[in-house]
Amino acid sequence: MNYTIHQLQIFLKVIQTQSITKAAEALFMTQPAVSIQLKNLQDQFDISLTEVIGKQLYITDFGKEIAIMAERVIQELENINYKTQAYQGIMTGRLSISSASTGKYVIPYFLSGFLEQHSGIDLVLDVTNKSKVIESLKKNETDFALVSVVPDKLPIEEEILVENKLYLVANTPIRDESKPHIYRESGSATRLAMENYFERHQGKQRKRLELTSNEAVKQAVIAGLGNSIMPLIGLKNELLNNQVYILESPGLPLKTQWRLIWLKGKKLSPIGQAFLAFLRAEKHQILTKNFDWYLRY
């Protein structure tokens, strides 16, 4: 057997994405280069690792077994690097955080100082919608989750970071009642908050526009496709440049809290404990430095 670590890493990415094209994009490689390395790995085995039916790539049962062992190999290699750095007095390891999509405007400011202090830490930050964030937390696939709404019936502990405020916004300062409301996709915390608000104040409405990210909603509002209830945290530049305007509405802003949560009873790693200690010590300074504009609304 002459397969390489690089080939195993490529194979794992192909399995994760279920696509050579997507694996190539994620690895910043060309599609032919990924295909060649996958073939070189396959040549080491008499049994197929993958198969193509129609245009869809599938992983064989044998391939899935090899992937499990490959993951262990890659993890052990990472542990070697971490252990070497630990002996040099450097805090090492991996910090994984799953964040609701709008959290991308929040969590980087709470991470930057910590990562500067501990250069041996590898960060894995997955930004997705609320449903997937909670699912990842339930499966214990992540150290922490960043959410604005506490999940039901899930025992957690939390650290509050900053208030989350949602306003009705449009591309003009005067409300146009003919414009439709633009919603996020199902599973989004913003979508749920928006549905609850309009049901209380205007009754159920037909959803005419639905987009799958806050950035897409923001661009649609700027273009005049409709109005939407959006988190203020992601609108700083657009408000300053008069691309969007806050429309006064009864019961707004809606307010929740951006909070870092983790499973109750979870034994946090030394890195997780250090990150929480950093947040508790530096939170006020981080808010003052980076969120002064936001706190004034």
Short mmCIF file of C-alpha atoms in Angstrom, two decimals:
data_model
loop_
_atom_site.label_atom_id
_atom_site.label_comp_id
_atom_site.label_asym_id
_atom_site.label_seq_id
_atom_site.Cartn_x
_atom_site.Cartn_y
_atom_site.Cartn_z
CA MET A 1 0.00 0.00 0.00
CA ASN A 2 1.46 3.33 -1.11
CA TYR A 3 -1.41 5.75 -0.55
CA THR A 4 -0.60 9.15 0.91
CA ILE A 5 -2.11 11.33 3.61
CA HIS A 6 -3.03 13.83 0.90
CA GLN A 7 -5.01 11.15 -0.94
CA LEU A 8 -6.89 10.23 2.23
CA GLN A 9 -7.75 13.89 2.85
CA ILE A 10 -9.07 14.23 -0.70
CA PHE A 11 -11.09 11.02 -0.36
CA LEU A 12 -12.68 12.26 2.87
CA LYS A 13 -13.62 15.56 1.25
CA VAL A 14 -15.20 13.73 -1.70
CA ILE A 15 -17.26 11.67 0.74
CA GLN A 16 -18.28 14.76 2.68
CA THR A 17 -19.41 16.67 -0.43
CA GLN A 18 -20.62 13.66 -2.46
CA SER A 19 -19.06 15.39 -5.46
CA ILE A 20 -15.62 15.60 -7.07
CA THR A 21 -16.41 19.12 -8.29
CA LYS A 22 -17.45 20.36 -4.84
CA ALA A 23 -14.47 18.61 -3.21
CA ALA A 24 -12.13 20.35 -5.66
CA GLU A 25 -13.67 23.74 -4.82
CA ALA A 26 -13.38 23.12 -1.07
CA LEU A 27 -9.75 22.00 -1.39
CA PHE A 28 -8.80 24.80 -3.83
CA MET A 29 -7.76 22.19 -6.38
CA THR A 30 -8.74 21.55 -9.97
CA GLN A 31 -11.29 18.85 -10.69
CA PRO A 32 -8.80 16.77 -12.76
CA ALA A 33 -6.27 16.91 -9.90
CA VAL A 34 -8.85 15.56 -7.44
CA SER A 35 -9.89 12.84 -9.90
CA ILE A 36 -6.28 11.75 -10.40
CA GLN A 37 -5.59 11.52 -6.66
CA LEU A 38 -8.85 9.64 -6.10
CA LYS A 39 -7.89 7.16 -8.85
CA ASN A 40 -4.40 6.74 -7.36
CA LEU A 41 -5.98 5.88 -4.03
CA GLN A 42 -8.48 3.50 -5.65
CA ASP A 43 -5.63 1.69 -7.42
CA GLN A 44 -4.40 0.53 -3.99
CA PHE A 45 -7.57 -1.54 -3.50
CA ASP A 46 -9.21 -4.38 -5.41
CA ILE A 47 -12.65 -3.30 -4.15
CA SER A 48 -14.31 -0.09 -5.33
CA LEU A 49 -14.38 2.86 -2.94
CA THR A 50 -16.91 4.81 -5.03
CA GLU A 51 -19.29 4.24 -7.89
CA VAL A 52 -21.11 6.51 -10.31
CA ILE A 53 -24.75 5.83 -11.15
CA GLY A 54 -26.10 8.20 -13.76
CA LYS A 55 -24.22 11.38 -12.88
CA GLN A 56 -24.36 10.86 -9.11
CA LEU A 57 -21.31 9.76 -7.13
CA TYR A 58 -21.95 7.17 -4.40
CA ILE A 59 -19.67 5.77 -1.71
CA THR A 60 -19.61 1.99 -1.50
CA ASP A 61 -19.92 0.16 1.83
CA PHE A 62 -16.23 -0.66 1.57
CA GLY A 63 -15.47 3.00 0.91
CA LYS A 64 -17.40 4.02 4.02
CA GLU A 65 -15.34 1.58 6.12
CA ILE A 66 -12.09 2.96 4.70
CA ALA A 67 -13.31 6.50 5.37
CA ILE A 68 -13.85 5.74 9.06
CA MET A 69 -10.25 4.52 9.37
CA ALA A 70 -8.95 7.43 7.28
CA GLU A 71 -10.62 9.90 9.65
CA ARG A 72 -8.80 8.25 12.56
CA VAL A 73 -5.49 8.50 10.73
CA ILE A 74 -5.95 12.20 9.97
CA GLN A 75 -7.06 12.90 13.55
CA GLU A 76 -4.01 11.14 14.97
CA LEU A 77 -1.73 13.18 12.73
CA GLU A 78 -3.37 16.36 13.98
CA ASN A 79 -2.91 15.12 17.55
CA ILE A 80 0.82 14.70 16.87
CA ASN A 81 1.04 18.34 15.83
CA TYR A 82 -0.99 19.47 18.85
CA LYS A 83 1.10 17.38 21.23
CA THR A 84 4.34 18.80 19.82
CA GLN A 85 3.11 22.34 20.34
CA ALA A 86 1.84 21.51 23.83
CA TYR A 87 5.33 20.40 24.83
CA GLN A 88 6.53 23.79 23.65
CA GLY A 89 4.10 25.47 26.05
CA ILE A 90 1.59 26.46 23.36
CA MET A 91 -2.14 25.84 23.91
CA THR A 92 -3.15 23.64 21.01
CA GLY A 93 -6.14 21.79 19.64
CA ARG A 94 -9.37 22.52 17.83
CA LEU A 95 -12.21 24.85 18.75
CA SER A 96 -15.42 24.14 16.84
CA ILE A 97 -18.38 26.53 16.79
CA SER A 98 -21.62 26.22 14.84
CA SER A 99 -23.30 29.58 14.26
CA ALA A 100 -26.67 30.71 12.99
CA SER A 101 -26.14 32.62 9.75
CA THR A 102 -26.51 36.15 11.14
CA GLY A 103 -24.01 35.21 13.83
CA LYS A 104 -21.26 35.80 11.28
CA TYR A 105 -21.63 39.49 12.13
CA VAL A 106 -21.10 38.72 15.83
CA ILE A 107 -18.79 35.81 16.59
CA PRO A 108 -15.62 36.93 14.74
CA TYR A 109 -15.20 39.89 17.11
CA PHE A 110 -15.32 37.55 20.12
CA LEU A 111 -12.80 35.17 18.57
CA SER A 112 -10.09 37.40 17.14
CA GLY A 113 -8.39 38.37 20.41
CA PHE A 114 -8.53 34.81 21.74
CA LEU A 115 -6.97 33.33 18.60
CA GLU A 116 -4.27 36.02 18.62
CA GLN A 117 -3.33 34.92 22.14
CA HIS A 118 -3.30 31.23 21.20
CA SER A 119 -1.85 30.74 17.74
CA GLY A 120 -1.78 26.95 18.17
CA ILE A 121 -5.57 26.65 18.12
CA ASP A 122 -7.36 25.60 14.94
CA LEU A 123 -10.83 27.12 14.52
CA VAL A 124 -13.69 25.33 12.77
CA LEU A 125 -16.60 27.75 12.32
CA ASP A 126 -19.71 26.41 10.57
CA VAL A 127 -22.24 29.10 9.61
CA THR A 128 -25.68 27.74 8.73
CA ASN A 129 -29.34 28.13 9.71
CA LYS A 130 -30.69 27.63 13.22
CA SER A 131 -32.11 24.14 12.66
CA LYS A 132 -28.78 22.75 11.48
CA VAL A 133 -26.93 24.51 14.29
CA ILE A 134 -29.15 22.87 16.91
CA GLU A 135 -28.89 19.48 15.21
CA SER A 136 -25.10 19.73 15.28
CA LEU A 137 -25.21 20.63 18.97
CA LYS A 138 -27.55 17.74 19.81
CA LYS A 139 -25.18 15.29 18.13
CA ASN A 140 -22.27 16.75 20.10
CA GLU A 141 -20.49 17.53 16.83
CA THR A 142 -19.46 21.01 17.97
CA ASP A 143 -18.06 22.56 21.14
CA PHE A 144 -20.36 25.59 21.12
CA ALA A 145 -23.31 26.96 19.18
CA LEU A 146 -24.14 30.62 18.62
CA VAL A 147 -27.89 31.26 18.51
CA SER A 148 -30.35 34.05 19.19
CA VAL A 149 -33.21 31.77 20.31
CA VAL A 150 -32.83 29.12 23.02
CA PRO A 151 -33.73 25.63 21.69
CA ASP A 152 -36.77 23.96 23.26
CA LYS A 153 -36.31 21.01 25.63
CA LEU A 154 -32.55 20.87 25.21
CA PRO A 155 -30.57 21.17 28.44
CA ILE A 156 -27.89 23.76 27.84
CA GLU A 157 -25.61 26.24 29.53
CA GLU A 158 -25.03 29.66 28.02
CA GLU A 159 -22.99 32.83 27.92
CA ILE A 160 -24.85 35.96 26.73
CA LEU A 161 -22.83 38.01 24.22
CA VAL A 162 -24.95 40.86 22.82
CA GLU A 163 -28.58 41.78 22.29
CA ASN A 164 -30.16 40.83 18.97
CA LYS A 165 -32.54 43.48 17.56
CA LEU A 166 -34.75 42.99 14.51
CA TYR A 167 -36.35 45.90 12.62
CA LEU A 168 -38.63 46.24 9.63
CA VAL A 169 -36.49 47.67 6.82
CA ALA A 170 -37.04 48.95 3.28
CA ASN A 171 -35.08 50.78 0.60
CA THR A 172 -37.04 54.02 1.17
CA PRO A 173 -37.91 55.84 4.41
CA ILE A 174 -41.61 55.82 3.50
CA ARG A 175 -43.54 52.57 3.75
CA ASP A 176 -45.02 51.20 0.52
CA GLU A 177 -47.87 48.87 1.48
CA SER A 178 -47.91 47.37 -2.01
CA LYS A 179 -44.47 45.84 -1.48
CA PRO A 180 -44.42 42.17 -0.39
CA HIS A 181 -42.59 40.89 2.66
CA ILE A 182 -39.38 38.96 2.08
CA TYR A 183 -38.88 35.91 4.29
CA ARG A 184 -35.95 33.66 5.16
CA GLU A 185 -36.19 29.91 4.58
CA SER A 186 -37.84 27.45 6.99
CA GLY A 187 -35.57 26.64 9.93
CA SER A 188 -34.29 30.19 10.24
CA ALA A 189 -34.77 31.97 13.58
CA THR A 190 -35.37 35.23 11.71
CA ARG A 191 -38.11 33.56 9.66
CA LEU A 192 -39.84 32.31 12.81
CA ALA A 193 -39.65 35.74 14.48
CA MET A 194 -41.02 37.42 11.37
CA GLU A 195 -43.91 34.97 11.04
CA ASN A 196 -44.86 35.41 14.69
CA TYR A 197 -44.73 39.20 14.41
CA PHE A 198 -46.95 39.52 11.33
CA GLU A 199 -49.38 36.91 12.64
CA ARG A 200 -49.85 39.01 15.78
CA HIS A 201 -50.12 42.35 14.00
CA GLN A 202 -51.49 41.67 10.53
CA GLY A 203 -52.78 38.10 10.52
CA LYS A 204 -51.45 35.30 8.31
CA GLN A 205 -50.19 36.40 4.92
CA ARG A 206 -49.22 34.58 1.78
CA LYS A 207 -45.43 34.41 1.58
CA ARG A 208 -44.55 35.83 -1.79
CA LEU A 209 -40.77 35.92 -1.53
CA GLU A 210 -38.47 33.48 0.30
CA LEU A 211 -34.67 33.64 0.22
CA THR A 212 -32.08 31.42 1.86
CA SER A 213 -29.69 33.90 3.49
CA ASN A 214 -29.77 37.27 5.23
CA GLU A 215 -27.35 38.61 2.61
CA ALA A 216 -29.76 37.63 -0.17
CA VAL A 217 -32.67 39.23 1.71
CA LYS A 218 -30.65 42.41 2.24
CA GLN A 219 -29.79 42.70 -1.44
CA ALA A 220 -33.43 42.09 -2.37
CA VAL A 221 -34.55 44.87 -0.02
CA ILE A 222 -31.94 47.25 -1.46
CA ALA A 223 -33.17 46.41 -4.96
CA GLY A 224 -36.73 47.28 -3.95
CA LEU A 225 -38.20 43.77 -4.24
CA GLY A 226 -39.91 44.13 -0.88
CA ASN A 227 -39.57 44.82 2.83
CA SER A 228 -38.30 42.50 5.52
CA ILE A 229 -37.70 42.16 9.24
CA MET A 230 -33.94 41.83 9.60
CA PRO A 231 -31.32 41.74 12.35
CA LEU A 232 -29.82 45.20 12.79
CA ILE A 233 -26.37 43.68 13.37
CA GLY A 234 -25.90 43.02 9.64
CA LEU A 235 -27.04 46.41 8.35
CA LYS A 236 -24.37 48.85 9.53
CA ASN A 237 -22.95 49.88 6.14
CA GLU A 238 -26.31 49.87 4.40
CA LEU A 239 -27.82 52.19 7.02
CA LEU A 240 -24.84 54.55 6.87
CA ASN A 241 -25.04 54.63 3.06
CA ASN A 242 -28.83 55.14 3.02
CA GLN A 243 -29.38 51.93 1.10
CA VAL A 244 -31.89 50.69 3.67
CA TYR A 245 -34.11 52.50 6.16
CA ILE A 246 -35.75 51.39 9.38
CA LEU A 247 -39.54 51.67 9.24
CA GLU A 248 -41.28 52.38 12.53
CA SER A 249 -43.74 49.63 13.38
CA PRO A 250 -45.63 48.73 16.57
CA GLY A 251 -43.92 46.04 18.59
CA LEU A 252 -40.55 46.54 16.93
CA PRO A 253 -37.72 46.03 17.39
CA LEU A 254 -38.02 42.37 18.30
CA LYS A 255 -35.35 41.61 20.87
CA THR A 256 -33.55 38.40 21.78
CA GLN A 257 -29.96 37.72 22.83
CA TRP A 258 -27.03 36.37 20.91
CA ARG A 259 -25.70 33.66 23.17
CA LEU A 260 -23.02 31.03 23.08
CA ILE A 261 -24.53 27.73 24.24
CA TRP A 262 -23.22 24.25 24.97
CA LEU A 263 -24.75 21.01 26.21
CA LYS A 264 -25.39 20.94 29.94
CA GLY A 265 -22.96 18.57 31.62
CA LYS A 266 -20.56 18.61 28.66
CA LYS A 267 -16.97 18.27 29.77
CA LEU A 268 -15.38 21.18 27.95
CA SER A 269 -11.86 20.78 26.65
CA PRO A 270 -9.12 23.02 28.09
CA ILE A 271 -9.52 25.15 24.95
CA GLY A 272 -13.27 25.45 25.48
CA GLN A 273 -12.73 26.45 29.11
CA ALA A 274 -10.08 28.98 28.11
CA PHE A 275 -12.40 30.50 25.49
CA LEU A 276 -15.21 30.94 28.02
CA ALA A 277 -12.80 32.54 30.49
CA PHE A 278 -11.64 34.92 27.75
CA LEU A 279 -15.23 35.89 26.88
CA ARG A 280 -16.15 36.60 30.49
CA ALA A 281 -13.06 38.71 31.04
CA GLU A 282 -13.09 40.63 27.73
CA LYS A 283 -16.76 40.84 26.76
CA HIS A 284 -17.37 44.41 27.91
CA GLN A 285 -14.26 45.69 26.14
CA ILE A 286 -15.19 43.83 22.92
CA LEU A 287 -18.69 45.34 22.96
CA THR A 288 -17.37 48.84 23.56
CA LYS A 289 -14.76 48.59 20.82
CA ASN A 290 -16.76 46.86 18.09
CA PHE A 291 -20.47 47.33 18.79
CA ASP A 292 -20.74 50.92 19.96
CA TRP A 293 -22.79 51.92 16.88
CA TYR A 294 -25.12 48.99 17.43
CA LEU A 295 -25.75 49.59 21.11
CA ARG A 296 -26.89 53.17 20.35
CA TYR A 297 -30.01 51.95 18.47
#
